[in-house]
JSON list of C-alpha atoms in Angstrom, two decimals:
[
{"chain": "A", "resi": 2, "resn": "GLU", "atom": "CA", "xyz": [-11.51, 9.09, -14.60]},
{"chain": "A", "resi": 3, "resn": "THR", "atom": "CA", "xyz": [-7.94, 7.89, -14.39]},
{"chain": "A", "resi": 4, "resn": "GLY", "atom": "CA", "xyz": [-6.02, 5.54, -12.14]},
{"chain": "A", "resi": 5, "resn": "VAL", "atom": "CA", "xyz": [-7.87, 3.83, -9.31]},
{"chain": "A", "resi": 6, "resn": "THR", "atom": "CA", "xyz": [-11.03, 5.37, -7.89]},
{"chain": "A", "resi": 7, "resn": "GLN", "atom": "CA", "xyz": [-12.89, 4.44, -4.73]},
{"chain": "A", "resi": 8, "resn": "THR", "atom": "CA", "xyz": [-16.34, 5.35, -3.49]},
{"chain": "A", "resi": 9, "resn": "PRO", "atom": "CA", "xyz": [-17.48, 6.48, -1.08]},
{"chain": "A", "resi": 10, "resn": "ARG", "atom": "CA", "xyz": [-14.53, 8.39, 0.34]},
{"chain": "A", "resi": 11, "resn": "HIS", "atom": "CA", "xyz": [-16.08, 8.44, 3.80]},
{"chain": "A", "resi": 12, "resn": "LEU", "atom": "CA", "xyz": [-18.62, 6.10, 5.38]},
{"chain": "A", "resi": 13, "resn": "VAL", "atom": "CA", "xyz": [-20.16, 6.00, 8.83]},
{"chain": "A", "resi": 14, "resn": "MET", "atom": "CA", "xyz": [-22.24, 2.95, 9.65]},
{"chain": "A", "resi": 15, "resn": "GLY", "atom": "CA", "xyz": [-23.83, 1.26, 12.61]},
{"chain": "A", "resi": 16, "resn": "MET", "atom": "CA", "xyz": [-22.97, -2.29, 13.59]},
{"chain": "A", "resi": 17, "resn": "THR", "atom": "CA", "xyz": [-26.20, -3.65, 12.15]},
{"chain": "A", "resi": 18, "resn": "ASN", "atom": "CA", "xyz": [-25.94, -1.91, 8.77]},
{"chain": "A", "resi": 19, "resn": "LYS", "atom": "CA", "xyz": [-25.00, -3.42, 5.43]},
{"chain": "A", "resi": 20, "resn": "LYS", "atom": "CA", "xyz": [-22.92, -1.33, 3.07]},
{"chain": "A", "resi": 21, "resn": "SER", "atom": "CA", "xyz": [-20.57, -1.80, 0.14]},
{"chain": "A", "resi": 22, "resn": "LEU", "atom": "CA", "xyz": [-17.30, -0.18, -0.87]},
{"chain": "A", "resi": 23, "resn": "LYS", "atom": "CA", "xyz": [-16.58, 0.17, -4.56]},
{"chain": "A", "resi": 24, "resn": "CYS", "atom": "CA", "xyz": [-13.28, 0.30, -6.41]},
{"chain": "A", "resi": 25, "resn": "GLU", "atom": "CA", "xyz": [-12.71, 0.84, -10.11]},
{"chain": "A", "resi": 26, "resn": "GLN", "atom": "CA", "xyz": [-9.41, 0.76, -11.96]},
{"chain": "A", "resi": 27, "resn": "HIS", "atom": "CA", "xyz": [-8.91, 2.47, -15.32]},
{"chain": "A", "resi": 28, "resn": "LEU", "atom": "CA", "xyz": [-5.43, 1.10, -15.98]},
{"chain": "A", "resi": 29, "resn": "GLY", "atom": "CA", "xyz": [-6.21, -2.14, -17.80]},
{"chain": "A", "resi": 30, "resn": "HIS", "atom": "CA", "xyz": [-4.71, -4.22, -14.98]},
{"chain": "A", "resi": 31, "resn": "ASN", "atom": "CA", "xyz": [-5.61, -7.83, -14.30]},
{"chain": "A", "resi": 32, "resn": "ALA", "atom": "CA", "xyz": [-5.18, -8.02, -10.51]},
{"chain": "A", "resi": 33, "resn": "MET", "atom": "CA", "xyz": [-6.93, -6.12, -7.71]},
{"chain": "A", "resi": 34, "resn": "TYR", "atom": "CA", "xyz": [-6.44, -5.97, -3.96]},
{"chain": "A", "resi": 35, "resn": "TRP", "atom": "CA", "xyz": [-8.13, -4.81, -0.77]},
{"chain": "A", "resi": 36, "resn": "TYR", "atom": "CA", "xyz": [-6.01, -3.52, 2.12]},
{"chain": "A", "resi": 37, "resn": "LYS", "atom": "CA", "xyz": [-6.93, -2.34, 5.59]},
{"chain": "A", "resi": 38, "resn": "GLN", "atom": "CA", "xyz": [-4.95, 0.53, 7.09]},
{"chain": "A", "resi": 39, "resn": "SER", "atom": "CA", "xyz": [-5.38, 1.07, 10.80]},
{"chain": "A", "resi": 40, "resn": "ALA", "atom": "CA", "xyz": [-3.62, 3.65, 12.91]},
{"chain": "A", "resi": 41, "resn": "LYS", "atom": "CA", "xyz": [-0.14, 2.57, 14.02]},
{"chain": "A", "resi": 42, "resn": "LYS", "atom": "CA", "xyz": [-0.31, -0.78, 12.24]},
{"chain": "A", "resi": 43, "resn": "PRO", "atom": "CA", "xyz": [1.24, -1.98, 8.98]},
{"chain": "A", "resi": 44, "resn": "LEU", "atom": "CA", "xyz": [-1.04, -2.23, 5.99]},
{"chain": "A", "resi": 45, "resn": "GLU", "atom": "CA", "xyz": [-2.92, -5.50, 6.08]},
{"chain": "A", "resi": 46, "resn": "LEU", "atom": "CA", "xyz": [-3.60, -7.30, 2.82]},
{"chain": "A", "resi": 47, "resn": "MET", "atom": "CA", "xyz": [-7.16, -8.61, 2.94]},
{"chain": "A", "resi": 48, "resn": "PHE", "atom": "CA", "xyz": [-7.97, -10.06, -0.46]},
{"chain": "A", "resi": 49, "resn": "VAL", "atom": "CA", "xyz": [-6.29, -10.57, -3.83]},
{"chain": "A", "resi": 50, "resn": "TYR", "atom": "CA", "xyz": [-8.09, -11.12, -7.10]},
{"chain": "A", "resi": 51, "resn": "SER", "atom": "CA", "xyz": [-6.17, -12.14, -10.17]},
{"chain": "A", "resi": 52, "resn": "LEU", "atom": "CA", "xyz": [-7.98, -12.50, -13.50]},
{"chain": "A", "resi": 53, "resn": "GLU", "atom": "CA", "xyz": [-11.24, -12.08, -11.54]},
{"chain": "A", "resi": 54, "resn": "GLU", "atom": "CA", "xyz": [-10.54, -15.09, -9.37]},
{"chain": "A", "resi": 55, "resn": "ARG", "atom": "CA", "xyz": [-9.91, -14.74, -5.65]},
{"chain": "A", "resi": 56, "resn": "VAL", "atom": "CA", "xyz": [-6.44, -16.08, -5.02]},
{"chain": "A", "resi": 57, "resn": "GLU", "atom": "CA", "xyz": [-5.91, -14.95, -1.46]},
{"chain": "A", "resi": 58, "resn": "ASN", "atom": "CA", "xyz": [-7.97, -14.40, 1.64]},
{"chain": "A", "resi": 59, "resn": "ASN", "atom": "CA", "xyz": [-5.82, -13.53, 4.62]},
{"chain": "A", "resi": 60, "resn": "SER", "atom": "CA", "xyz": [-7.99, -14.86, 7.43]},
{"chain": "A", "resi": 61, "resn": "VAL", "atom": "CA", "xyz": [-10.43, -12.03, 7.06]},
{"chain": "A", "resi": 62, "resn": "PRO", "atom": "CA", "xyz": [-13.65, -12.34, 9.10]},
{"chain": "A", "resi": 63, "resn": "SER", "atom": "CA", "xyz": [-16.72, -13.34, 7.13]},
{"chain": "A", "resi": 64, "resn": "ARG", "atom": "CA", "xyz": [-18.37, -10.01, 7.85]},
{"chain": "A", "resi": 65, "resn": "PHE", "atom": "CA", "xyz": [-16.17, -8.76, 4.97]},
{"chain": "A", "resi": 66, "resn": "SER", "atom": "CA", "xyz": [-17.21, -10.21, 1.63]},
{"chain": "A", "resi": 67, "resn": "PRO", "atom": "CA", "xyz": [-15.37, -9.27, -1.58]},
{"chain": "A", "resi": 68, "resn": "GLU", "atom": "CA", "xyz": [-16.75, -9.40, -5.10]},
{"chain": "A", "resi": 69, "resn": "CYS", "atom": "CA", "xyz": [-14.93, -8.96, -8.38]},
{"chain": "A", "resi": 70, "resn": "PRO", "atom": "CA", "xyz": [-17.45, -9.01, -11.26]},
{"chain": "A", "resi": 71, "resn": "ASN", "atom": "CA", "xyz": [-14.83, -8.08, -13.88]},
{"chain": "A", "resi": 72, "resn": "SER", "atom": "CA", "xyz": [-11.21, -7.03, -14.08]},
{"chain": "A", "resi": 73, "resn": "SER", "atom": "CA", "xyz": [-12.02, -3.35, -13.63]},
{"chain": "A", "resi": 74, "resn": "HIS", "atom": "CA", "xyz": [-14.31, -3.48, -10.60]},
{"chain": "A", "resi": 75, "resn": "LEU", "atom": "CA", "xyz": [-13.91, -4.68, -7.05]},
{"chain": "A", "resi": 76, "resn": "PHE", "atom": "CA", "xyz": [-16.39, -4.46, -4.21]},
{"chain": "A", "resi": 77, "resn": "LEU", "atom": "CA", "xyz": [-16.16, -5.04, -0.49]},
{"chain": "A", "resi": 78, "resn": "HIS", "atom": "CA", "xyz": [-19.50, -5.88, 1.08]},
{"chain": "A", "resi": 79, "resn": "LEU", "atom": "CA", "xyz": [-19.78, -5.11, 4.78]},
{"chain": "A", "resi": 80, "resn": "HIS", "atom": "CA", "xyz": [-22.27, -6.41, 7.33]},
{"chain": "A", "resi": 81, "resn": "THR", "atom": "CA", "xyz": [-22.50, -6.54, 11.12]},
{"chain": "A", "resi": 82, "resn": "LEU", "atom": "CA", "xyz": [-19.16, -4.82, 11.53]},
{"chain": "A", "resi": 83, "resn": "GLN", "atom": "CA", "xyz": [-17.46, -4.08, 14.83]},
{"chain": "A", "resi": 84, "resn": "PRO", "atom": "CA", "xyz": [-16.01, -0.75, 16.02]},
{"chain": "A", "resi": 85, "resn": "GLU", "atom": "CA", "xyz": [-12.49, -2.19, 15.62]},
{"chain": "A", "resi": 86, "resn": "ASP", "atom": "CA", "xyz": [-13.18, -2.47, 11.88]},
{"chain": "A", "resi": 87, "resn": "SER", "atom": "CA", "xyz": [-12.98, 1.32, 11.66]},
{"chain": "A", "resi": 88, "resn": "ALA", "atom": "CA", "xyz": [-10.04, 2.04, 9.35]},
{"chain": "A", "resi": 89, "resn": "LEU", "atom": "CA", "xyz": [-9.00, 3.29, 5.94]},
{"chain": "A", "resi": 90, "resn": "TYR", "atom": "CA", "xyz": [-9.76, 0.68, 3.30]},
{"chain": "A", "resi": 91, "resn": "LEU", "atom": "CA", "xyz": [-7.48, 0.90, 0.30]},
{"chain": "A", "resi": 92, "resn": "CYS", "atom": "CA", "xyz": [-7.97, -0.69, -3.08]},
{"chain": "A", "resi": 93, "resn": "ALA", "atom": "CA", "xyz": [-5.06, -1.32, -5.44]},
{"chain": "A", "resi": 94, "resn": "SER", "atom": "CA", "xyz": [-4.47, -2.84, -8.85]},
{"chain": "A", "resi": 95, "resn": "SER", "atom": "CA", "xyz": [-1.49, -4.21, -10.74]},
{"chain": "A", "resi": 96, "resn": "GLN", "atom": "CA", "xyz": [-0.59, -6.03, -13.90]},
{"chain": "A", "resi": 97, "resn": "VAL", "atom": "CA", "xyz": [0.50, -9.60, -13.30]},
{"chain": "A", "resi": 98, "resn": "SER", "atom": "CA", "xyz": [2.62, -11.29, -15.93]},
{"chain": "A", "resi": 99, "resn": "GLY", "atom": "CA", "xyz": [4.94, -14.27, -15.82]},
{"chain": "A", "resi": 100, "resn": "GLY", "atom": "CA", "xyz": [6.03, -13.99, -12.21]},
{"chain": "A", "resi": 101, "resn": "ALA", "atom": "CA", "xyz": [7.65, -10.57, -12.49]},
{"chain": "A", "resi": 102, "resn": "PRO", "atom": "CA", "xyz": [6.58, -8.40, -9.55]},
{"chain": "A", "resi": 103, "resn": "HIS", "atom": "CA", "xyz": [4.90, -5.20, -10.62]},
{"chain": "A", "resi": 104, "resn": "GLU", "atom": "CA", "xyz": [4.10, -2.17, -8.56]},
{"chain": "A", "resi": 105, "resn": "GLN", "atom": "CA", "xyz": [0.59, -1.70, -7.30]},
{"chain": "A", "resi": 106, "resn": "PHE", "atom": "CA", "xyz": [-1.42, 1.44, -7.92]},
{"chain": "A", "resi": 107, "resn": "PHE", "atom": "CA", "xyz": [-3.61, 2.59, -5.06]},
{"chain": "A", "resi": 108, "resn": "GLY", "atom": "CA", "xyz": [-6.89, 4.41, -4.82]},
{"chain": "A", "resi": 109, "resn": "PRO", "atom": "CA", "xyz": [-7.47, 7.22, -2.30]},
{"chain": "A", "resi": 110, "resn": "GLY", "atom": "CA", "xyz": [-9.23, 4.93, 0.16]},
{"chain": "A", "resi": 111, "resn": "THR", "atom": "CA", "xyz": [-12.54, 4.85, 1.98]},
{"chain": "A", "resi": 112, "resn": "ARG", "atom": "CA", "xyz": [-12.43, 6.10, 5.56]},
{"chain": "A", "resi": 113, "resn": "LEU", "atom": "CA", "xyz": [-14.84, 3.80, 7.44]},
{"chain": "A", "resi": 114, "resn": "THR", "atom": "CA", "xyz": [-16.18, 4.54, 10.90]},
{"chain": "A", "resi": 115, "resn": "VAL", "atom": "CA", "xyz": [-18.26, 1.91, 12.67]},
{"chain": "A", "resi": 116, "resn": "LEU", "atom": "CA", "xyz": [-20.37, 3.21, 15.54]},
{"chain": "B", "resi": 1, "resn": "GLY", "atom": "CA", "xyz": [8.13, -15.36, 5.75]},
{"chain": "B", "resi": 2, "resn": "ASN", "atom": "CA", "xyz": [8.83, -11.94, 4.31]},
{"chain": "B", "resi": 3, "resn": "SER", "atom": "CA", "xyz": [9.10, -8.89, 6.53]},
{"chain": "B", "resi": 4, "resn": "VAL", "atom": "CA", "xyz": [10.07, -5.23, 6.30]},
{"chain": "B", "resi": 5, "resn": "THR", "atom": "CA", "xyz": [11.42, -3.18, 9.19]},
{"chain": "B", "resi": 6, "resn": "GLN", "atom": "CA", "xyz": [11.41, 0.58, 8.96]},
{"chain": "B", "resi": 7, "resn": "MET", "atom": "CA", "xyz": [12.96, 3.26, 11.05]},
{"chain": "B", "resi": 8, "resn": "GLU", "atom": "CA", "xyz": [10.48, 4.38, 13.66]},
{"chain": "B", "resi": 9, "resn": "GLY", "atom": "CA", "xyz": [9.00, 7.81, 13.38]},
{"chain": "B", "resi": 10, "resn": "PRO", "atom": "CA", "xyz": [7.91, 10.40, 13.58]},
{"chain": "B", "resi": 11, "resn": "VAL", "atom": "CA", "xyz": [10.77, 12.26, 11.96]},
{"chain": "B", "resi": 12, "resn": "THR", "atom": "CA", "xyz": [10.81, 16.06, 12.09]},
{"chain": "B", "resi": 13, "resn": "LEU", "atom": "CA", "xyz": [13.26, 18.06, 9.99]},
{"chain": "B", "resi": 14, "resn": "SER", "atom": "CA", "xyz": [13.80, 21.63, 8.94]},
{"chain": "B", "resi": 15, "resn": "GLU", "atom": "CA", "xyz": [13.52, 22.57, 5.28]},
{"chain": "B", "resi": 16, "resn": "GLU", "atom": "CA", "xyz": [16.69, 21.80, 3.28]},
{"chain": "B", "resi": 17, "resn": "ALA", "atom": "CA", "xyz": [17.87, 19.20, 5.80]},
{"chain": "B", "resi": 18, "resn": "PHE", "atom": "CA", "xyz": [19.18, 15.79, 4.71]},
{"chain": "B", "resi": 19, "resn": "LEU", "atom": "CA", "xyz": [16.77, 12.89, 5.06]},
{"chain": "B", "resi": 20, "resn": "THR", "atom": "CA", "xyz": [17.46, 9.22, 5.68]},
{"chain": "B", "resi": 21, "resn": "ILE", "atom": "CA", "xyz": [14.74, 6.69, 6.45]},
{"chain": "B", "resi": 22, "resn": "ASN", "atom": "CA", "xyz": [16.15, 3.26, 7.12]},
{"chain": "B", "resi": 23, "resn": "CYS", "atom": "CA", "xyz": [14.55, 0.12, 5.75]},
{"chain": "B", "resi": 24, "resn": "THR", "atom": "CA", "xyz": [15.74, -3.48, 6.09]},
{"chain": "B", "resi": 25, "resn": "TYR", "atom": "CA", "xyz": [14.01, -6.59, 4.86]},
{"chain": "B", "resi": 26, "resn": "THR", "atom": "CA", "xyz": [13.85, -10.34, 5.22]},
{"chain": "B", "resi": 27, "resn": "ALA", "atom": "CA", "xyz": [12.80, -12.34, 2.20]},
{"chain": "B", "resi": 28, "resn": "THR", "atom": "CA", "xyz": [13.27, -15.62, 0.45]},
{"chain": "B", "resi": 29, "resn": "GLY", "atom": "CA", "xyz": [14.38, -15.36, -3.13]},
{"chain": "B", "resi": 30, "resn": "TYR", "atom": "CA", "xyz": [15.00, -12.06, -4.89]},
{"chain": "B", "resi": 31, "resn": "PRO", "atom": "CA", "xyz": [12.30, -9.56, -4.14]},
{"chain": "B", "resi": 32, "resn": "SER", "atom": "CA", "xyz": [11.67, -6.21, -5.75]},
{"chain": "B", "resi": 33, "resn": "LEU", "atom": "CA", "xyz": [11.80, -3.27, -3.36]},
{"chain": "B", "resi": 34, "resn": "PHE", "atom": "CA", "xyz": [9.62, -0.18, -3.28]},
{"chain": "B", "resi": 35, "resn": "TRP", "atom": "CA", "xyz": [9.12, 3.08, -1.48]},
{"chain": "B", "resi": 36, "resn": "TYR", "atom": "CA", "xyz": [5.56, 4.38, -1.37]},
{"chain": "B", "resi": 37, "resn": "VAL", "atom": "CA", "xyz": [4.46, 7.78, -0.07]},
{"chain": "B", "resi": 38, "resn": "GLN", "atom": "CA", "xyz": [1.09, 8.69, 1.42]},
{"chain": "B", "resi": 39, "resn": "TYR", "atom": "CA", "xyz": [0.15, 12.35, 1.58]},
{"chain": "B", "resi": 40, "resn": "PRO", "atom": "CA", "xyz": [-2.58, 13.40, 4.04]},
{"chain": "B", "resi": 41, "resn": "GLY", "atom": "CA", "xyz": [-6.03, 12.23, 2.98]},
{"chain": "B", "resi": 42, "resn": "GLU", "atom": "CA", "xyz": [-4.73, 10.24, 0.02]},
{"chain": "B", "resi": 43, "resn": "GLY", "atom": "CA", "xyz": [-3.85, 6.70, -0.93]},
{"chain": "B", "resi": 44, "resn": "LEU", "atom": "CA", "xyz": [-0.34, 5.39, -1.44]},
{"chain": "B", "resi": 45, "resn": "GLN", "atom": "CA", "xyz": [1.71, 6.51, -4.42]},
{"chain": "B", "resi": 46, "resn": "LEU", "atom": "CA", "xyz": [4.76, 4.73, -5.74]},
{"chain": "B", "resi": 47, "resn": "LEU", "atom": "CA", "xyz": [7.81, 6.91, -5.12]},
{"chain": "B", "resi": 48, "resn": "LEU", "atom": "CA", "xyz": [10.57, 4.68, -6.48]},
{"chain": "B", "resi": 49, "resn": "LYS", "atom": "CA", "xyz": [11.53, 1.07, -6.96]},
{"chain": "B", "resi": 50, "resn": "ALA", "atom": "CA", "xyz": [14.47, -1.27, -7.55]},
{"chain": "B", "resi": 51, "resn": "THR", "atom": "CA", "xyz": [14.16, -4.76, -8.94]},
{"chain": "B", "resi": 52, "resn": "LYS", "atom": "CA", "xyz": [17.63, -6.25, -8.44]},
{"chain": "B", "resi": 53, "resn": "ALA", "atom": "CA", "xyz": [20.73, -5.92, -6.29]},
{"chain": "B", "resi": 54, "resn": "ASP", "atom": "CA", "xyz": [22.70, -2.68, -6.69]},
{"chain": "B", "resi": 55, "resn": "ASP", "atom": "CA", "xyz": [19.86, -1.01, -8.59]},
{"chain": "B", "resi": 56, "resn": "LYS", "atom": "CA", "xyz": [19.24, 2.58, -7.54]},
{"chain": "B", "resi": 57, "resn": "GLY", "atom": "CA", "xyz": [15.71, 3.91, -7.70]},
{"chain": "B", "resi": 58, "resn": "SER", "atom": "CA", "xyz": [15.23, 7.65, -7.86]},
{"chain": "B", "resi": 59, "resn": "ASN", "atom": "CA", "xyz": [12.38, 10.13, -8.20]},
{"chain": "B", "resi": 60, "resn": "LYS", "atom": "CA", "xyz": [11.68, 13.73, -7.13]},
{"chain": "B", "resi": 61, "resn": "GLY", "atom": "CA", "xyz": [15.12, 13.99, -5.53]},
{"chain": "B", "resi": 62, "resn": "PHE", "atom": "CA", "xyz": [14.65, 10.82, -3.47]},
{"chain": "B", "resi": 63, "resn": "GLU", "atom": "CA", "xyz": [17.01, 7.87, -3.91]},
{"chain": "B", "resi": 64, "resn": "ALA", "atom": "CA", "xyz": [17.34, 4.35, -2.56]},
{"chain": "B", "resi": 65, "resn": "THR", "atom": "CA", "xyz": [19.82, 1.61, -3.43]},
{"chain": "B", "resi": 66, "resn": "TYR", "atom": "CA", "xyz": [19.02, -2.11, -3.25]},
{"chain": "B", "resi": 67, "resn": "ARG", "atom": "CA", "xyz": [21.77, -3.56, -1.03]},
{"chain": "B", "resi": 68, "resn": "LYS", "atom": "CA", "xyz": [21.57, -7.33, -0.99]},
{"chain": "B", "resi": 69, "resn": "GLU", "atom": "CA", "xyz": [24.57, -7.75, 1.30]},
{"chain": "B", "resi": 70, "resn": "THR", "atom": "CA", "xyz": [22.95, -5.70, 4.06]},
{"chain": "B", "resi": 71, "resn": "THR", "atom": "CA", "xyz": [19.33, -6.47, 3.03]},
{"chain": "B", "resi": 72, "resn": "SER", "atom": "CA", "xyz": [18.59, -2.77, 3.06]},
{"chain": "B", "resi": 73, "resn": "PHE", "atom": "CA", "xyz": [16.84, -0.15, 0.94]},
{"chain": "B", "resi": 74, "resn": "HIS", "atom": "CA", "xyz": [17.32, 3.13, 2.77]},
{"chain": "B", "resi": 75, "resn": "LEU", "atom": "CA", "xyz": [15.53, 6.22, 1.45]},
{"chain": "B", "resi": 76, "resn": "GLU", "atom": "CA", "xyz": [17.53, 9.44, 1.14]},
{"chain": "B", "resi": 77, "resn": "LYS", "atom": "CA", "xyz": [16.99, 12.98, -0.01]},
{"chain": "B", "resi": 78, "resn": "GLY", "atom": "CA", "xyz": [19.60, 15.70, 0.07]},
{"chain": "B", "resi": 79, "resn": "SER", "atom": "CA", "xyz": [17.33, 18.66, 0.76]},
{"chain": "B", "resi": 80, "resn": "VAL", "atom": "CA", "xyz": [13.77, 18.15, 1.96]},
{"chain": "B", "resi": 81, "resn": "GLN", "atom": "CA", "xyz": [10.89, 20.56, 1.37]},
{"chain": "B", "resi": 82, "resn": "VAL", "atom": "CA", "xyz": [7.75, 21.26, 3.35]},
{"chain": "B", "resi": 83, "resn": "SER", "atom": "CA", "xyz": [5.79, 19.52, 0.59]},
{"chain": "B", "resi": 84, "resn": "ASP", "atom": "CA", "xyz": [7.64, 16.26, 1.38]},
{"chain": "B", "resi": 85, "resn": "SER", "atom": "CA", "xyz": [5.71, 15.96, 4.65]},
{"chain": "B", "resi": 86, "resn": "ALA", "atom": "CA", "xyz": [3.95, 12.60, 4.39]},
{"chain": "B", "resi": 87, "resn": "VAL", "atom": "CA", "xyz": [4.11, 9.00, 5.54]},
{"chain": "B", "resi": 88, "resn": "TYR", "atom": "CA", "xyz": [6.71, 6.86, 3.77]},
{"chain": "B", "resi": 89, "resn": "PHE", "atom": "CA", "xyz": [6.35, 3.09, 3.40]},
{"chain": "B", "resi": 90, "resn": "CYS", "atom": "CA", "xyz": [9.04, 0.63, 2.44]},
{"chain": "B", "resi": 91, "resn": "ALA", "atom": "CA", "xyz": [7.73, -2.53, 0.78]},
{"chain": "B", "resi": 92, "resn": "LEU", "atom": "CA", "xyz": [8.88, -5.67, -0.94]},
{"chain": "B", "resi": 93, "resn": "SER", "atom": "CA", "xyz": [7.22, -7.80, -3.55]},
{"chain": "B", "resi": 94, "resn": "ASP", "atom": "CA", "xyz": [7.96, -11.44, -4.01]},
{"chain": "B", "resi": 95, "resn": "GLU", "atom": "CA", "xyz": [7.68, -13.21, -7.30]},
{"chain": "B", "resi": 96, "resn": "GLU", "atom": "CA", "xyz": [4.25, -14.63, -7.79]},
{"chain": "B", "resi": 97, "resn": "THR", "atom": "CA", "xyz": [2.27, -15.47, -10.84]},
{"chain": "B", "resi": 98, "resn": "SER", "atom": "CA", "xyz": [-1.09, -14.88, -9.24]},
{"chain": "B", "resi": 99, "resn": "GLY", "atom": "CA", "xyz": [-0.80, -11.33, -8.03]},
{"chain": "B", "resi": 100, "resn": "SER", "atom": "CA", "xyz": [2.10, -9.41, -6.57]},
{"chain": "B", "resi": 101, "resn": "ARG", "atom": "CA", "xyz": [2.12, -9.58, -2.80]},
{"chain": "B", "resi": 102, "resn": "LEU", "atom": "CA", "xyz": [3.44, -6.44, -1.22]},
{"chain": "B", "resi": 103, "resn": "THR", "atom": "CA", "xyz": [4.76, -6.70, 2.31]},
{"chain": "B", "resi": 104, "resn": "PHE", "atom": "CA", "xyz": [4.87, -3.26, 3.91]},
{"chain": "B", "resi": 105, "resn": "GLY", "atom": "CA", "xyz": [6.81, -1.74, 6.74]},
{"chain": "B", "resi": 106, "resn": "GLU", "atom": "CA", "xyz": [4.91, 0.18, 9.39]},
{"chain": "B", "resi": 107, "resn": "GLY", "atom": "CA", "xyz": [5.48, 3.54, 7.76]},
{"chain": "B", "resi": 108, "resn": "THR", "atom": "CA", "xyz": [7.49, 6.56, 8.88]},
{"chain": "B", "resi": 109, "resn": "GLN", "atom": "CA", "xyz": [5.80, 9.90, 9.39]},
{"chain": "B", "resi": 110, "resn": "LEU", "atom": "CA", "xyz": [7.93, 12.78, 8.11]},
{"chain": "B", "resi": 111, "resn": "THR", "atom": "CA", "xyz": [7.20, 16.39, 9.01]},
{"chain": "B", "resi": 112, "resn": "VAL", "atom": "CA", "xyz": [9.25, 19.16, 7.39]},
{"chain": "B", "resi": 113, "resn": "ASN", "atom": "CA", "xyz": [9.06, 22.57, 9.01]},
{"chain": "B", "resi": 114, "resn": "PRO", "atom": "CA", "xyz": [9.76, 25.83, 7.15]}
]
């Protein structure tokens, strides 16, 4: 595997289900991100992990719970979601060093549908 | 705060036409600027970048120049192909030590017809 991978690619869940999205980066990066992409809206940054520590949570509802067990893996745990949470969830990674902005590398996304 | 404004789409062109997608930004400090492309069913891929004023990023025939005086980073290509059909996102990254924050524009859908 190379780059950033995400599983599953598609997920349909009911509002009472609990599911998890998985992201893995094979680039040796030290920062990982979750984004939400909804139709006709800009990408929304949800969470940032740097050196396995959460450094940003952009007012995301508690029904979304991230987990970063190591620098290569990132999870997004989902429970009691709403239909408006249906979107493409994108994971990204980057290398952070000394304040210089580096580009982020994205996975293919998980298309989530909440019924 | 930071913001990115992109030309509204969708944009429809014929093959070999000239492409411009406008992008302007508002930022404190000296951000880096990026163009990402998203092909159908895929995640975002970095197309090109520029890290300081007057830098020109280029890749696959696309170009964009970092213009500090007009706070712009317009994307151009001289002759588009059908395979360029995708959504294009302009983004900026501010200088942070704890993760690069990308601020994205809303994206511009490009369709190139044969």
